[in-house]
Tab-separated table of N, CA and C in Angstrom:
chain	number	residue	atom	x	y	z
A	719	MET	N	-24.865	-2.575	-34.932
A	719	MET	CA	-24.418	-3.739	-35.148
A	719	MET	C	-24.133	-4.169	-36.477
A	720	SER	N	-22.785	-4.580	-36.895
A	720	SER	CA	-22.698	-4.862	-38.342
A	720	SER	C	-22.531	-6.172	-38.540
A	721	GLU	N	-22.965	-6.545	-39.937
A	721	GLU	CA	-23.375	-7.666	-40.159
A	721	GLU	C	-22.059	-7.985	-40.965
A	722	LYS	N	-21.692	-9.622	-40.900
A	722	LYS	CA	-20.577	-9.790	-41.696
A	722	LYS	C	-20.870	-10.252	-43.134
A	723	THR	N	-20.435	-9.909	-43.950
A	723	THR	CA	-20.416	-10.474	-45.677
A	723	THR	C	-19.858	-11.721	-45.661
A	724	GLU	N	-20.326	-12.286	-46.263
A	724	GLU	CA	-20.337	-13.445	-47.316
A	724	GLU	C	-19.034	-13.612	-48.137
A	725	ASN	N	-17.914	-14.068	-48.201
A	725	ASN	CA	-16.697	-13.832	-49.464
A	725	ASN	C	-17.273	-14.706	-50.270
A	726	LEU	N	-17.079	-14.167	-51.548
A	726	LEU	CA	-17.523	-14.718	-52.900
A	726	LEU	C	-16.797	-16.126	-53.207
A	727	VAL	N	-16.939	-17.246	-53.178
A	727	VAL	CA	-15.973	-18.185	-53.502
A	727	VAL	C	-15.839	-18.395	-54.876
A	728	LEU	N	-14.528	-18.394	-55.482
A	728	LEU	CA	-13.987	-18.301	-56.894
A	728	LEU	C	-14.245	-19.940	-57.080
A	729	CYS	N	-13.420	-20.480	-56.307
A	729	CYS	CA	-13.419	-22.429	-56.664
A	729	CYS	C	-13.013	-22.952	-55.494
A	730	GLY	N	-13.056	-24.224	-55.614
A	730	GLY	CA	-12.772	-25.034	-54.613
A	730	GLY	C	-12.589	-26.498	-55.056
A	731	ALA	N	-12.250	-27.285	-54.000
A	731	ALA	CA	-12.097	-28.892	-54.210
A	731	ALA	C	-12.252	-29.544	-52.894
A	732	ASN	N	-12.913	-30.645	-52.963
A	732	ASN	CA	-12.982	-31.487	-51.555
A	732	ASN	C	-12.439	-33.007	-51.773
A	733	SER	N	-11.727	-33.277	-50.858
A	733	SER	CA	-10.953	-34.616	-50.976
A	733	SER	C	-12.123	-35.360	-50.470
A	734	TYR	N	-12.922	-35.367	-49.644
A	734	TYR	CA	-13.973	-36.250	-49.351
A	734	TYR	C	-14.877	-36.732	-50.273
A	735	GLU	N	-15.399	-35.729	-51.105
A	735	GLU	CA	-16.082	-35.920	-51.995
A	735	GLU	C	-15.537	-36.057	-53.497
A	736	GLN	N	-14.078	-36.152	-53.536
A	736	GLN	CA	-13.628	-35.708	-54.955
A	736	GLN	C	-14.182	-34.948	-55.693
A	737	LYS	N	-14.462	-34.067	-55.634
A	737	LYS	CA	-15.271	-32.874	-56.365
A	737	LYS	C	-14.553	-31.533	-56.445
A	738	TYR	N	-14.632	-31.097	-57.636
A	738	TYR	CA	-14.324	-29.458	-57.912
A	738	TYR	C	-15.596	-28.645	-58.448
A	739	TYR	N	-15.339	-27.530	-58.000
A	739	TYR	CA	-16.423	-26.510	-58.107
A	739	TYR	C	-15.599	-25.035	-58.558
A	740	LEU	N	-16.418	-24.719	-59.600
A	740	LEU	CA	-15.831	-23.442	-60.024
A	740	LEU	C	-17.188	-22.318	-60.042
A	741	ASN	N	-17.417	-21.269	-59.491
A	741	ASN	CA	-18.606	-20.608	-59.281
A	741	ASN	C	-18.724	-20.061	-60.747
A	742	GLU	N	-20.225	-20.195	-61.095
A	742	GLU	CA	-20.598	-19.680	-62.650
A	742	GLU	C	-20.532	-18.488	-62.877
A	743	ALA	N	-20.270	-17.583	-61.655
A	743	ALA	CA	-19.947	-16.425	-61.655
A	743	ALA	C	-18.962	-15.991	-62.823
A	744	PHE	N	-17.805	-16.876	-62.657
A	744	PHE	CA	-16.337	-16.886	-63.240
A	744	PHE	C	-16.125	-17.778	-64.556
A	745	ALA	N	-17.424	-18.069	-65.234
A	745	ALA	CA	-17.358	-18.727	-66.185
A	745	ALA	C	-16.310	-17.989	-67.547
A	746	LYS	N	-16.701	-16.591	-67.280
A	746	LYS	CA	-16.210	-15.705	-68.540
A	746	LYS	C	-14.415	-15.863	-68.477
A	747	LEU	N	-14.004	-16.658	-67.410
A	747	LEU	CA	-12.512	-16.757	-67.320
A	747	LEU	C	-11.668	-17.275	-68.240
A	748	PRO	N	-10.775	-17.369	-68.809
A	748	PRO	CA	-10.097	-18.012	-69.998
A	748	PRO	C	-10.087	-19.527	-69.595
A	749	GLN	N	-10.414	-20.323	-70.354
A	749	GLN	CA	-10.152	-21.728	-70.215
A	749	GLN	C	-8.859	-22.267	-69.561
A	750	SER	N	-8.098	-21.703	-69.888
A	750	SER	CA	-6.468	-21.772	-69.091
A	750	SER	C	-6.340	-21.762	-67.905
A	751	ILE	N	-7.228	-20.655	-67.621
A	751	ILE	CA	-6.997	-20.218	-66.215
A	751	ILE	C	-8.039	-21.051	-65.220
A	752	LYS	N	-9.020	-21.556	-65.719
A	752	LYS	CA	-9.828	-22.243	-65.432
A	752	LYS	C	-9.349	-23.694	-64.817
A	753	GLU	N	-8.519	-24.206	-66.017
A	753	GLU	CA	-7.673	-25.530	-65.936
A	753	GLU	C	-6.686	-25.090	-64.768
A	754	GLU	N	-6.155	-24.347	-64.619
A	754	GLU	CA	-4.870	-24.128	-63.841
A	754	GLU	C	-5.469	-23.832	-62.408
A	755	LEU	N	-6.531	-23.360	-62.334
A	755	LEU	CA	-7.267	-23.400	-61.074
A	755	LEU	C	-7.706	-24.627	-60.716
A	756	GLN	N	-8.034	-25.447	-61.442
A	756	GLN	CA	-8.792	-26.911	-60.927
A	756	GLN	C	-7.466	-27.747	-60.791
A	757	ILE	N	-6.348	-27.450	-61.404
A	757	ILE	CA	-5.158	-28.539	-61.000
A	757	ILE	C	-4.672	-28.161	-59.748
A	758	MET	N	-4.713	-26.644	-59.431
A	758	MET	CA	-4.074	-26.273	-58.555
A	758	MET	C	-4.873	-26.955	-57.265
A	759	CYS	N	-6.304	-26.769	-57.160
A	759	CYS	CA	-7.083	-27.299	-56.154
A	759	CYS	C	-7.246	-28.409	-55.782
A	760	VAL	N	-7.332	-29.317	-56.756
A	760	VAL	CA	-7.342	-30.786	-56.769
A	760	VAL	C	-6.108	-31.434	-56.265
A	761	LEU	N	-4.796	-30.983	-56.856
A	761	LEU	CA	-3.439	-31.430	-56.207
A	761	LEU	C	-3.385	-31.349	-54.770
A	762	TYR	N	-3.831	-29.841	-54.510
A	762	TYR	CA	-3.784	-29.440	-53.040
A	762	TYR	C	-4.443	-30.673	-51.999
A	763	THR	N	-5.845	-30.946	-52.388
A	763	THR	CA	-6.677	-31.578	-51.452
A	763	THR	C	-6.243	-33.183	-51.862
A	764	GLU	N	-5.438	-33.655	-52.925
A	764	GLU	CA	-4.932	-34.940	-53.107
A	764	GLU	C	-3.849	-35.226	-51.923
A	765	GLU	N	-2.773	-33.982	-52.042
A	765	GLU	CA	-1.758	-34.120	-51.199
A	765	GLU	C	-1.920	-33.743	-49.843
A	766	VAL	N	-2.790	-32.721	-49.160
A	766	VAL	CA	-3.073	-32.437	-48.076
A	766	VAL	C	-4.485	-32.939	-47.414
A	767	GLY	N	-5.379	-33.222	-48.310
A	767	GLY	CA	-6.618	-33.609	-47.607
A	767	GLY	C	-7.250	-32.431	-47.369
A	768	GLY	N	-8.403	-32.532	-46.825
A	768	GLY	CA	-9.540	-31.781	-46.383
A	768	GLY	C	-10.244	-30.976	-47.821
A	769	ILE	N	-10.771	-29.752	-47.287
A	769	ILE	CA	-11.454	-28.776	-48.337
A	769	ILE	C	-10.725	-27.622	-48.649
A	770	LEU	N	-10.641	-27.349	-49.962
A	770	LEU	CA	-9.724	-26.004	-50.146
A	770	LEU	C	-10.859	-25.367	-50.843
A	771	THR	N	-11.129	-23.656	-50.579
A	771	THR	CA	-11.731	-22.987	-51.174
A	771	THR	C	-10.608	-21.835	-51.762
A	772	LEU	N	-10.945	-20.976	-52.684
A	772	LEU	CA	-10.336	-19.720	-53.162
A	772	LEU	C	-11.511	-18.724	-52.899
A	773	GLU	N	-11.316	-17.906	-52.103
A	773	GLU	CA	-12.425	-16.923	-51.923
A	773	GLU	C	-12.050	-15.362	-51.983
A	774	TYR	N	-12.976	-14.291	-52.471
A	774	TYR	CA	-12.440	-13.244	-52.359
A	774	TYR	C	-13.202	-12.532	-51.413
A	775	GLU	N	-12.408	-11.726	-50.532
A	775	GLU	CA	-12.918	-10.921	-49.354
A	775	GLU	C	-13.656	-9.608	-49.998
A	776	GLU	N	-14.331	-9.085	-49.159
A	776	GLU	CA	-14.796	-7.569	-49.823
A	776	GLU	C	-14.230	-6.685	-50.579
A	777	ASP	N	-12.957	-6.478	-50.120
A	777	ASP	CA	-12.139	-5.720	-50.476
A	777	ASP	C	-11.573	-6.437	-52.265
A	778	GLY	N	-11.557	-7.405	-52.399
A	778	GLY	CA	-10.930	-8.104	-53.637
A	778	GLY	C	-9.623	-8.959	-53.745
A	779	THR	N	-9.530	-9.151	-51.937
A	779	THR	CA	-8.536	-9.989	-51.888
A	779	THR	C	-8.605	-11.445	-52.057
A	780	LEU	N	-7.764	-12.098	-52.870
A	780	LEU	CA	-8.112	-13.620	-53.050
A	780	LEU	C	-7.407	-14.412	-51.874
A	781	MET	N	-8.173	-15.237	-50.854
A	781	MET	CA	-7.811	-15.881	-49.642
A	781	MET	C	-7.969	-17.289	-49.959
A	782	PHE	N	-7.002	-18.120	-49.475
A	782	PHE	CA	-7.036	-19.599	-49.346
A	782	PHE	C	-7.742	-19.885	-47.908
A	783	ARG	N	-8.791	-20.756	-48.280
A	783	ARG	CA	-9.475	-21.408	-46.876
A	783	ARG	C	-9.292	-22.999	-46.885
A	784	SER	N	-8.716	-23.343	-45.964
A	784	SER	CA	-8.312	-25.078	-45.990
A	784	SER	C	-9.291	-25.562	-44.595
A	785	ILE	N	-9.963	-26.284	-44.608
A	785	ILE	CA	-10.715	-26.953	-43.430
A	785	ILE	C	-10.771	-28.271	-43.548
A	786	ALA	N	-10.942	-28.875	-42.695
A	786	ALA	CA	-10.851	-30.395	-42.676
A	786	ALA	C	-11.895	-31.300	-41.440
A	787	ASP	N	-12.456	-32.219	-41.783
A	787	ASP	CA	-13.546	-32.592	-40.968
A	787	ASP	C	-12.802	-33.236	-39.492
A	788	ASP	N	-13.475	-33.039	-38.750
A	788	ASP	CA	-12.863	-33.092	-37.202
A	788	ASP	C	-12.337	-34.783	-37.049
A	789	MET	N	-12.826	-35.736	-37.785
A	789	MET	CA	-12.390	-37.081	-37.711
A	789	MET	C	-11.440	-37.428	-38.610
A	790	ASP	N	-10.955	-36.366	-39.478
A	790	ASP	CA	-9.853	-36.700	-40.444
A	790	ASP	C	-8.290	-36.522	-39.681
A	791	TYR	N	-7.991	-37.716	-39.355
A	791	TYR	CA	-6.636	-37.780	-38.569
A	791	TYR	C	-5.665	-37.566	-39.650
A	792	TYR	N	-5.877	-37.650	-40.646
A	792	TYR	CA	-4.554	-37.554	-41.764
A	792	TYR	C	-4.264	-36.008	-41.943
A	793	TYR	N	-5.373	-35.210	-41.860
A	793	TYR	CA	-5.199	-33.662	-42.294
A	793	TYR	C	-4.179	-33.192	-41.085
A	794	ASP	N	-3.158	-32.334	-41.796
A	794	ASP	CA	-2.046	-31.876	-40.945
A	794	ASP	C	-2.044	-30.282	-41.211
A	795	GLU	N	-2.647	-29.593	-40.080
A	795	GLU	CA	-2.571	-28.204	-40.524
A	795	GLU	C	-1.133	-27.333	-40.700
A	796	ILE	N	-0.133	-27.780	-40.247
A	796	ILE	CA	0.950	-27.258	-40.674
A	796	ILE	C	1.255	-27.555	-42.266
A	797	SER	N	1.319	-28.510	-42.533
A	797	SER	CA	1.270	-28.804	-43.953
A	797	SER	C	0.481	-28.275	-44.705
A	798	ALA	N	-0.909	-28.020	-44.469
A	798	ALA	CA	-1.826	-27.124	-44.952
A	798	ALA	C	-1.356	-25.887	-45.293
A	799	GLY	N	-1.082	-25.251	-44.290
A	799	GLY	CA	-0.566	-23.892	-44.345
A	799	GLY	C	0.883	-23.687	-45.360
A	800	LEU	N	1.881	-24.429	-45.150
A	800	LEU	CA	2.707	-24.392	-45.746
A	800	LEU	C	2.535	-24.831	-47.550
A	801	LYS	N	1.664	-25.563	-47.837
A	801	LYS	CA	1.195	-25.839	-49.140
A	801	LYS	C	0.455	-24.616	-49.798
A	802	ILE	N	-0.262	-23.849	-48.790
A	802	ILE	CA	-0.849	-22.730	-49.345
A	802	ILE	C	0.152	-21.513	-49.367
A	803	ARG	N	1.353	-21.583	-48.477
A	803	ARG	CA	2.264	-20.696	-48.634
A	803	ARG	C	3.167	-20.848	-50.039
A	804	GLN	N	3.124	-22.439	-50.362
A	804	GLN	CA	3.890	-22.558	-51.566
A	804	GLN	C	3.087	-21.961	-52.809
A	805	MET	N	2.041	-22.249	-52.720
A	805	MET	CA	1.095	-22.062	-54.219
A	805	MET	C	0.808	-20.498	-54.230
A	806	GLN	N	0.940	-19.808	-52.902
A	806	GLN	CA	1.005	-18.491	-53.161
A	806	GLN	C	2.291	-18.026	-53.745
A	807	ARG	N	3.276	-18.594	-53.333
A	807	ARG	CA	4.530	-18.072	-54.078
A	807	ARG	C	4.719	-18.375	-55.520
A	808	GLU	N	4.132	-19.815	-55.780
A	808	GLU	CA	4.433	-20.016	-57.336
A	808	GLU	C	3.357	-19.451	-58.079
A	809	LYS	N	2.221	-19.324	-57.576
A	809	LYS	CA	1.105	-18.693	-58.542
A	809	LYS	C	0.748	-17.128	-58.232
A	810	ARG	N	1.859	-16.554	-57.781
A	810	ARG	CA	1.721	-15.326	-57.395
A	810	ARG	C	1.010	-14.325	-58.709
A	811	GLU	N	1.479	-14.667	-59.858
A	811	GLU	CA	0.989	-13.632	-60.884
A	811	GLU	C	-0.175	-13.982	-61.202
A	812	LEU	N	-0.632	-15.546	-61.284
A	812	LEU	CA	-2.120	-15.583	-61.577
A	812	LEU	C	-2.998	-15.112	-60.639
A	813	LEU	N	-2.674	-15.217	-59.341
A	813	LEU	CA	-3.524	-14.841	-58.319
A	813	LEU	C	-3.384	-13.252	-58.332
A	814	GLU	N	-2.450	-12.585	-58.499
A	814	GLU	CA	-2.859	-11.148	-58.686
A	814	GLU	C	-3.532	-11.023	-59.758
A	815	SER	N	-3.351	-11.543	-60.957
A	815	SER	CA	-4.238	-11.536	-62.070
A	815	SER	C	-5.918	-11.228	-61.761
A	816	LEU	N	-6.401	-12.855	-60.848
A	816	LEU	CA	-7.296	-12.813	-60.583
A	816	LEU	C	-8.106	-11.624	-59.583
A	817	GLU	N	-7.139	-11.073	-58.601
A	817	GLU	CA	-7.693	-10.324	-57.831
A	817	GLU	C	-8.261	-8.898	-58.440
A	818	LEU	N	-6.917	-8.588	-59.817
A	818	LEU	CA	-7.707	-7.657	-60.415
A	818	LEU	C	-8.709	-7.696	-61.238
A	819	TYR	N	-8.756	-8.686	-61.831
A	819	TYR	CA	-9.919	-9.090	-62.426
A	819	TYR	C	-11.221	-9.019	-61.686
A	820	TYR	N	-11.382	-9.084	-60.737
A	820	TYR	CA	-12.443	-9.081	-59.589
A	820	TYR	C	-12.861	-7.698	-59.468
A	821	ARG	N	-11.555	-6.706	-59.085
A	821	ARG	CA	-11.910	-5.709	-58.646
A	821	ARG	C	-12.332	-5.000	-60.093
A	822	VAL	N	-11.722	-5.243	-61.141
A	822	VAL	CA	-12.412	-4.473	-62.186
A	822	VAL	C	-14.016	-5.034	-62.554
A	823	PHE	N	-14.184	-6.173	-62.483
A	823	PHE	CA	-15.625	-6.604	-63.067
A	823	PHE	C	-16.454	-7.393	-62.129
A	824	PHE	N	-16.194	-7.212	-60.693
A	824	PHE	CA	-17.266	-7.157	-59.907
A	824	PHE	C	-17.103	-5.972	-59.050
A	825	LEU	N	-16.270	-5.562	-58.501
A	825	LEU	CA	-16.164	-4.182	-58.015
A	825	LEU	C	-16.202	-2.788	-58.520
A	826	GLY	N	-15.866	-3.126	-59.979
A	826	GLY	CA	-15.979	-1.830	-60.854
A	826	GLY	C	-15.034	-0.545	-60.742
A	827	GLU	N	-14.027	-1.076	-60.077
A	827	GLU	CA	-12.616	-0.430	-60.307
A	827	GLU	C	-12.283	-0.195	-61.621
A	828	LYS	N	-11.137	0.941	-61.647
A	828	LYS	CA	-10.559	0.980	-63.160
A	828	LYS	C	-9.279	0.126	-62.750
A	829	ALA	N	-8.998	-0.469	-63.898
A	829	ALA	CA	-7.577	-0.747	-64.002
A	829	ALA	C	-6.675	-0.037	-64.060
A	830	ASP	N	-5.456	-0.159	-63.291
A	830	ASP	CA	-4.205	0.818	-63.405
A	830	ASP	C	-3.219	0.066	-64.160
A	831	VAL	N	-3.424	-0.096	-65.902
A	831	VAL	CA	-2.191	-0.538	-66.728
A	831	VAL	C	-1.463	0.274	-67.098
């Protein structure tokens, strides 16, 4: 029997509580990157609603997770998915850099530079 490991949350925003969270394990990220992540997450929840988290999978892949309360009738899963894909395209370089950062500093891999 295998146990499912929890993904490591990088950051997230919650439209219901109007809060933003950055995992303290990533406090050493440059301030400009932390600000860009905050803007990206907060704008997403302002536009789409629900809760957005950016999480690292076990292999270092950064994934977006968007959820909404069952009673949130304004949340649209299709719009949420489209907005995530847009952010993945527009922020591709940032997201790839964050994956590399995680693989090097958390998983101990060597950077191929």
